[in-house]
Amino acid sequence: MHGWTGKILRVDLSAGTTHVEDLDPRVARDYIGGRGLGAYFLSQEMDPGVDPFQPENLLIMATGPLTATRTPTGSRYMVVTKSPLTGSVTCSNAGGRFPRELKRSGFDAIVFKGKAAHPVYLWIEHGRAELRKASHLWGKTVNETTDILLSETDEKARVACIGPAGEKKVLFAAIMNDKDRSAARSGVGAVMGSKNLKAVVARGDEKVSIAHPERFSKLRKEALSKFKEANKDQQPILRAFGTSYAVGSNQSIGILATKNFQQGTFDHWEKVRAETMVEKYLEKPKYCSDCPIGCGRGTRVKDPGFEGEGEGPEYETIFAFGPNCMNDNLGAVLKANYICNDLGMDTMSMGGAIACAMELYDRGYLPEETIGSPLKWGDAGAIVEWVRKTGLREGFGDLLAEGSYRLAEGFGHPELAMVSKKQDLAGYEPRGIQGMGLAEATSPIGGSHMRAQTAYFEVFGVPTVIDPRQWKGKPRLVKIHQDIASVIDSTGVCYFFAIRYFVDPVLEIVPEGFGQFLSAVTGFDYTADEVAKAGERIFNIERRFMMNNGFSRKDDSLPDRMTKEPMPFGPAEGHVVHLDEMLDEYYDLRGWSRDGIPTREKLEDLGIA
Amino acid sequence: MKIEVRLFGFLLRYSPHKREVLELDLGAGSTLEDLAASLHIPTSEPRMNLVNGSHAGDNCVLNDGDSVVLLTPVEGG
C-alpha cells in the first residue's frame, strides 16, 4: 500500500499482548484513516452500548495516509473512542511531532481494548511493540512522565501520555503529546486512564511510500510556493499572533462568549487579546512537524503567583479562562493553560466548568460551604487554584471534574451548563454566529468548533464573507463543511492547511483540491465525488453509532439561553439561534428523518451495512 | 463626520504614532475605500472591514459616529 503503512497494531491490555494485522485496502479507501478509520473500527467491533470505562471500550489512535509524507502540516492524528463525558463516539485531534513518529514507527493505527492489571505503557520501536510496566510513572505529571520515558527508551522518541487527571478519570482529561500538544476533548484521557495505560512511546524512521512521487512532489511544491507568495511581505498572521488573533475579531463582531455565555462582548478584552500576549509573554512561535505556519505559542509568565512556561494558549483557552469567567488577567490564563497541559486536561471544558460554577454561585444555587471559599466572577487566583484541584480531584475539584453539565444538574440547574451533548461549547457566541450554532448542535462529539470551523467563512471571510447573523443558507454551509471536515480529520493533516484546498467560493468541493494529494500519495483515484462521499460516509457511520445509543434530534441541541433568550447587547443584540428552523432543512439535506435519524436508503447508499 | 477606526493585525503599521484607535474626520459620503486611502493603506494590502460589527465591502458608505475595524485577514493557513 502507499500512503498507509497497511499495518494496524492491536493491543489487548487485559491479556498483555500485541499483534499486527493488515489494514483492508477497501476499508482504507472508504474511511481513509484517522477519524474515519476509528469510527469504522468502533462501529464494527464494539457493542455501542458499552460503558466508556468498561474494558470493552476501544481506544484508537489513528494517523492518516498523509501523515509523515511531508505534505505541509502532515503530522496529525486522531484519538477515537466512546466518550465518558458525552456517551457518544468522539474524535480528538492533536498535532506536534508524535503523530509523525507513530506513522514512521510502522503503523497506521493502534487499537487498544481491555484493561491492564497494573499500569503499563506501550513502547513501539521500528515496528516492534512491547508493553512495559508503568507503576513508577503513575501519579506523575505529563512533563515528568515524558522526561522519564525518553530517558528509558530513546531520547529521539516521541511520547503521548496522560497526567494525573486521566488517571483519576476527570471526565475531560486529555491525552497530551510532546508535552504541550493535546488530544483534549471528551475525556479521551480518562478512557486511557481507565485502562491503566499511562503512555505510548514511538520511535521510527520508516519512510511512507508515495504512489506517484513526481506528481506528489509537484503538488507539494505548488502548495508551499502559494503559501510563500501569500506571505511574501510579512509572516503569516497565525505565526505572528497565534489563534488568539480571534479575540479582537470576535469582540468586534459581538461573538466573544463572555460570563458563561451571558453576553458576546467583554469590556476588558484588550487585556486578553493576542497582541497583549505577544507583547508580554510570547517567546517564540512553535511548529508541528512539516508545518510552515508556526501558529504554536512558546510562552513564559513571570507575573508573581502565575509563573510558568510552556506552549499555548490558543484562542479557545483564552476564551475559556478569560472572558467566559470574566477574568482579565492574561498571566493567570497562561498559568491555567500550563497546569491543564501538565495534569492533562481539556482547557475548554475546564474553563466551562469553572464559568458554570461561577454562575451557579452568583445566583445562589451553589453554596459557598460546598466550594469551601468564594467563587466570584473574575477571580484569577481562584481559577488557577481550581484548575489544579480539578486535575487532582481535590475537594470541590472532584465535582468540577465531572464537567459543567453534571455539576449544574447536581445543583438543580442543568440549563446553566453551556453545552451540547454535555460537552462545553467553543468560544463563539452562537446567537451571533448561526452557522457555528448549528454546527455545534449537530456535532457528533457535542460542543466543538472543529467539526465544522464555520468561523473561516462567518468571521474571516475565507474564502468568502458570509454574514454570521443570517441563519438562512447555513444548513447547506454546515452540511458541506462537516463532510469536508470529516475527510480532513481522517487524512492526518491540519485544518489550517487543508481548508484552503477544499472549498471554492460557492462551497462546492474543489476537484483540483485535496483529492489530488490523496490520489498522488495513495494511488487511488479520489475524485471530487468520492471525497465528498467519503466525508458523508464517515459522518453517517458516526451518526449510526449515536443512534444505537439513543441520540436523536432532542440531543442536537443548544442551551435555552442560546435559542430562547435574545443577546442582551452588543453587535449581535436581539439575536437568538434559529436552531429548529435550521435543523429541519439540515436533516432534509442529510437525507435523515426529521428526528435526525439516517434513513436506511442513506446508509445503504454510503455502503454502511 | 467623525469615524472611530481600529487597526488590527499588520494594519497597525498604517496608524499615525502606531495608535490602534483613531478618531478620523471624513467628508460626508466617504466610503471605506476613501478611509483606507486616507490612511495610505495600499490596495495590495490584505484587508477585511467591519462597520459597527458587521462585515462590509470597500464601497460601503460611512455615517457619522460609525465604528470601523480594519484587520488583516487570516491568511496562508
Tab-separated table of N, CA and C in Angstrom, chain A residues 149-213:
chain	number	residue	atom	x	y	z
A	149	LEU	N	10.278	8.753	30.393
A	149	LEU	CA	10.110	7.789	29.304
A	149	LEU	C	11.158	7.969	28.216
A	150	LEU	N	11.484	9.197	27.896
A	150	LEU	CA	12.512	9.413	26.885
A	150	LEU	C	13.845	8.853	27.361
A	151	SER	N	14.120	9.006	28.640
A	151	SER	CA	15.408	8.523	29.144
A	151	SER	C	15.443	7.004	29.219
A	152	GLU	N	14.290	6.346	29.373
A	152	GLU	CA	14.344	4.888	29.465
A	152	GLU	C	14.019	4.179	28.150
A	153	THR	N	13.725	4.958	27.105
A	153	THR	CA	13.508	4.336	25.790
A	153	THR	C	14.532	4.877	24.781
A	154	ASP	N	14.293	6.066	24.283
A	154	ASP	CA	15.169	6.651	23.267
A	154	ASP	C	14.940	8.159	23.307
A	155	GLU	N	16.000	8.930	23.461
A	155	GLU	CA	15.821	10.389	23.561
A	155	GLU	C	15.200	10.990	22.308
A	156	LYS	N	15.249	10.251	21.203
A	156	LYS	CA	14.671	10.761	19.956
A	156	LYS	C	13.224	10.289	19.764
A	157	ALA	N	12.714	9.547	20.720
A	157	ALA	CA	11.337	9.060	20.619
A	157	ALA	C	10.349	10.191	20.892
A	158	ARG	N	9.075	9.900	20.641
A	158	ARG	CA	8.020	10.884	20.928
A	158	ARG	C	6.989	10.216	21.824
A	159	VAL	N	6.452	11.014	22.742
A	159	VAL	CA	5.601	10.461	23.805
A	159	VAL	C	4.201	11.053	23.766
A	160	ALA	N	3.200	10.168	23.894
A	160	ALA	CA	1.830	10.591	24.165
A	160	ALA	C	1.456	9.979	25.512
A	161	CYS	N	0.937	10.789	26.443
A	161	CYS	CA	0.664	10.236	27.769
A	161	CYS	C	-0.483	10.969	28.454
A	162	ILE	N	-0.941	10.350	29.549
A	162	ILE	CA	-1.899	11.043	30.407
A	162	ILE	C	-1.166	11.538	31.652
A	163	GLY	N	-1.785	12.519	32.290
A	163	GLY	CA	-1.284	13.003	33.562
A	163	GLY	C	-2.186	12.485	34.664
A	164	PRO	N	-2.053	13.035	35.866
A	164	PRO	CA	-2.916	12.617	36.969
A	164	PRO	C	-4.407	12.740	36.643
A	165	ALA	N	-4.797	13.725	35.837
A	165	ALA	CA	-6.220	13.908	35.527
A	165	ALA	C	-6.802	12.694	34.811
A	166	GLY	N	-6.054	12.138	33.863
A	166	GLY	CA	-6.530	10.951	33.148
A	166	GLY	C	-6.583	9.749	34.075
A	167	GLU	N	-5.564	9.630	34.937
A	167	GLU	CA	-5.531	8.518	35.898
A	167	GLU	C	-6.744	8.565	36.813
A	168	LYS	N	-7.137	9.793	37.195
A	168	LYS	CA	-8.268	9.961	38.119
A	168	LYS	C	-9.603	10.079	37.383
A	169	LYS	N	-9.550	9.871	36.076
A	169	LYS	CA	-10.762	9.864	35.254
A	169	LYS	C	-11.567	11.165	35.351
A	170	VAL	N	-10.866	12.283	35.358
A	170	VAL	CA	-11.540	13.559	35.149
A	170	VAL	C	-12.238	13.446	33.795
A	171	LEU	N	-13.547	13.780	33.739
A	171	LEU	CA	-14.324	13.464	32.535
A	171	LEU	C	-13.888	14.240	31.301
A	172	PHE	N	-13.024	15.238	31.460
A	172	PHE	CA	-12.483	15.942	30.299
A	172	PHE	C	-10.955	15.864	30.306
A	173	ALA	N	-10.435	14.732	30.788
A	173	ALA	CA	-8.981	14.536	30.774
A	173	ALA	C	-8.500	14.327	29.347
A	174	ALA	N	-7.298	14.827	29.079
A	174	ALA	CA	-6.736	14.813	27.734
A	174	ALA	C	-5.627	13.783	27.623
A	175	ILE	N	-5.278	13.440	26.385
A	175	ILE	CA	-4.043	12.717	26.111
A	175	ILE	C	-3.088	13.755	25.535
A	176	MET	N	-1.984	13.996	26.240
A	176	MET	CA	-1.024	15.012	25.814
A	176	MET	C	0.077	14.347	25.003
A	177	ASN	N	0.626	15.035	24.004
A	177	ASN	CA	1.810	14.522	23.324
A	177	ASN	C	2.838	15.641	23.172
A	178	ASP	N	4.102	15.234	23.149
A	178	ASP	CA	5.194	16.217	23.067
A	178	ASP	C	5.005	17.302	24.120
A	179	LYS	N	4.532	16.894	25.260
A	179	LYS	CA	4.289	17.708	26.472
A	179	LYS	C	3.145	18.699	26.362
A	180	ASP	N	3.096	19.445	25.264
A	180	ASP	CA	2.137	20.554	25.243
A	180	ASP	C	1.074	20.462	24.165
A	181	ARG	N	1.091	19.395	23.356
A	181	ARG	CA	0.046	19.248	22.343
A	181	ARG	C	-1.016	18.343	22.941
A	182	SER	N	-2.278	18.576	22.566
A	182	SER	CA	-3.324	17.810	23.251
A	182	SER	C	-4.394	17.248	22.340
A	183	ALA	N	-4.714	15.969	22.575
A	183	ALA	CA	-5.981	15.410	22.116
A	183	ALA	C	-6.872	15.626	23.321
A	184	ALA	N	-7.586	16.776	23.295
A	184	ALA	CA	-8.102	17.285	24.557
A	184	ALA	C	-9.542	16.929	24.865
A	185	ARG	N	-10.413	16.885	23.849
A	185	ARG	CA	-11.829	16.903	24.149
A	185	ARG	C	-12.403	15.543	24.535
A	186	SER	N	-13.505	15.614	25.260
A	186	SER	CA	-14.378	14.465	25.509
A	186	SER	C	-13.822	13.405	26.454
A	187	GLY	N	-12.755	13.709	27.160
A	187	GLY	CA	-12.282	12.745	28.163
A	187	GLY	C	-11.580	11.526	27.599
A	188	VAL	N	-10.923	11.664	26.450
A	188	VAL	CA	-10.181	10.524	25.900
A	188	VAL	C	-9.074	10.094	26.864
A	189	GLY	N	-8.545	11.055	27.626
A	189	GLY	CA	-7.520	10.747	28.622
A	189	GLY	C	-8.085	9.908	29.761
A	190	ALA	N	-9.347	10.116	30.081
A	190	ALA	CA	-9.984	9.333	31.136
A	190	ALA	C	-10.162	7.877	30.704
A	191	VAL	N	-10.501	7.671	29.431
A	191	VAL	CA	-10.623	6.297	28.918
A	191	VAL	C	-9.261	5.610	29.003
A	192	MET	N	-8.242	6.335	28.611
A	192	MET	CA	-6.875	5.775	28.685
A	192	MET	C	-6.519	5.430	30.136
A	193	GLY	N	-6.877	6.316	31.058
A	193	GLY	CA	-6.623	6.059	32.472
A	193	GLY	C	-7.399	4.852	32.980
A	194	SER	N	-8.639	4.693	32.490
A	194	SER	CA	-9.472	3.578	32.950
A	194	SER	C	-8.880	2.241	32.515
A	195	LYS	N	-8.015	2.287	31.504
A	195	LYS	CA	-7.371	1.057	31.018
A	195	LYS	C	-6.010	0.831	31.663
A	196	ASN	N	-5.637	1.692	32.625
A	196	ASN	CA	-4.307	1.604	33.236
A	196	ASN	C	-3.196	1.780	32.204
A	197	LEU	N	-3.484	2.519	31.163
A	197	LEU	CA	-2.499	2.783	30.117
A	197	LEU	C	-1.966	4.192	30.341
A	198	LYS	N	-0.703	4.304	30.668
A	198	LYS	CA	-0.122	5.601	31.024
A	198	LYS	C	0.402	6.346	29.807
A	199	ALA	N	0.999	5.617	28.855
A	199	ALA	CA	1.647	6.324	27.748
A	199	ALA	C	1.851	5.418	26.546
A	200	VAL	N	2.088	6.069	25.402
A	200	VAL	CA	2.554	5.404	24.189
A	200	VAL	C	3.814	6.134	23.763
A	201	VAL	N	4.879	5.373	23.579
A	201	VAL	CA	6.137	5.975	23.144
A	201	VAL	C	6.475	5.383	21.792
A	202	ALA	N	6.785	6.230	20.823
A	202	ALA	CA	7.024	5.749	19.466
A	202	ALA	C	8.371	6.234	18.955
A	203	ARG	N	9.035	5.344	18.228
A	203	ARG	CA	10.303	5.730	17.592
A	203	ARG	C	10.400	4.990	16.278
A	204	GLY	N	10.624	5.720	15.194
A	204	GLY	CA	10.734	5.045	13.914
A	204	GLY	C	11.200	5.997	12.839
A	205	ASP	N	11.779	5.455	11.783
A	205	ASP	CA	12.153	6.290	10.645
A	205	ASP	C	11.802	5.622	9.328
A	206	GLU	N	10.739	4.823	9.370
A	206	GLU	CA	10.259	4.185	8.150
A	206	GLU	C	9.609	5.239	7.265
A	207	LYS	N	10.074	5.345	6.044
A	207	LYS	CA	9.517	6.336	5.133
A	207	LYS	C	8.169	5.843	4.613
A	208	VAL	N	7.253	6.784	4.451
A	208	VAL	CA	5.947	6.443	3.899
A	208	VAL	C	6.080	6.312	2.381
A	209	SER	N	5.547	5.245	1.827
A	209	SER	CA	5.630	5.027	0.383
A	209	SER	C	4.629	5.922	-0.359
A	210	ILE	N	5.095	6.607	-1.388
A	210	ILE	CA	4.238	7.505	-2.171
A	210	ILE	C	3.973	6.845	-3.528
A	211	ALA	N	2.721	6.771	-3.930
A	211	ALA	CA	2.365	6.070	-5.175
A	211	ALA	C	2.912	6.780	-6.411
A	212	HIS	N	2.752	8.088	-6.472
A	212	HIS	CA	3.203	8.872	-7.626
A	212	HIS	C	4.126	9.978	-7.142
A	213	PRO	N	5.392	9.663	-6.909
A	213	PRO	CA	6.301	10.618	-6.256
A	213	PRO	C	6.468	11.942	-6.996
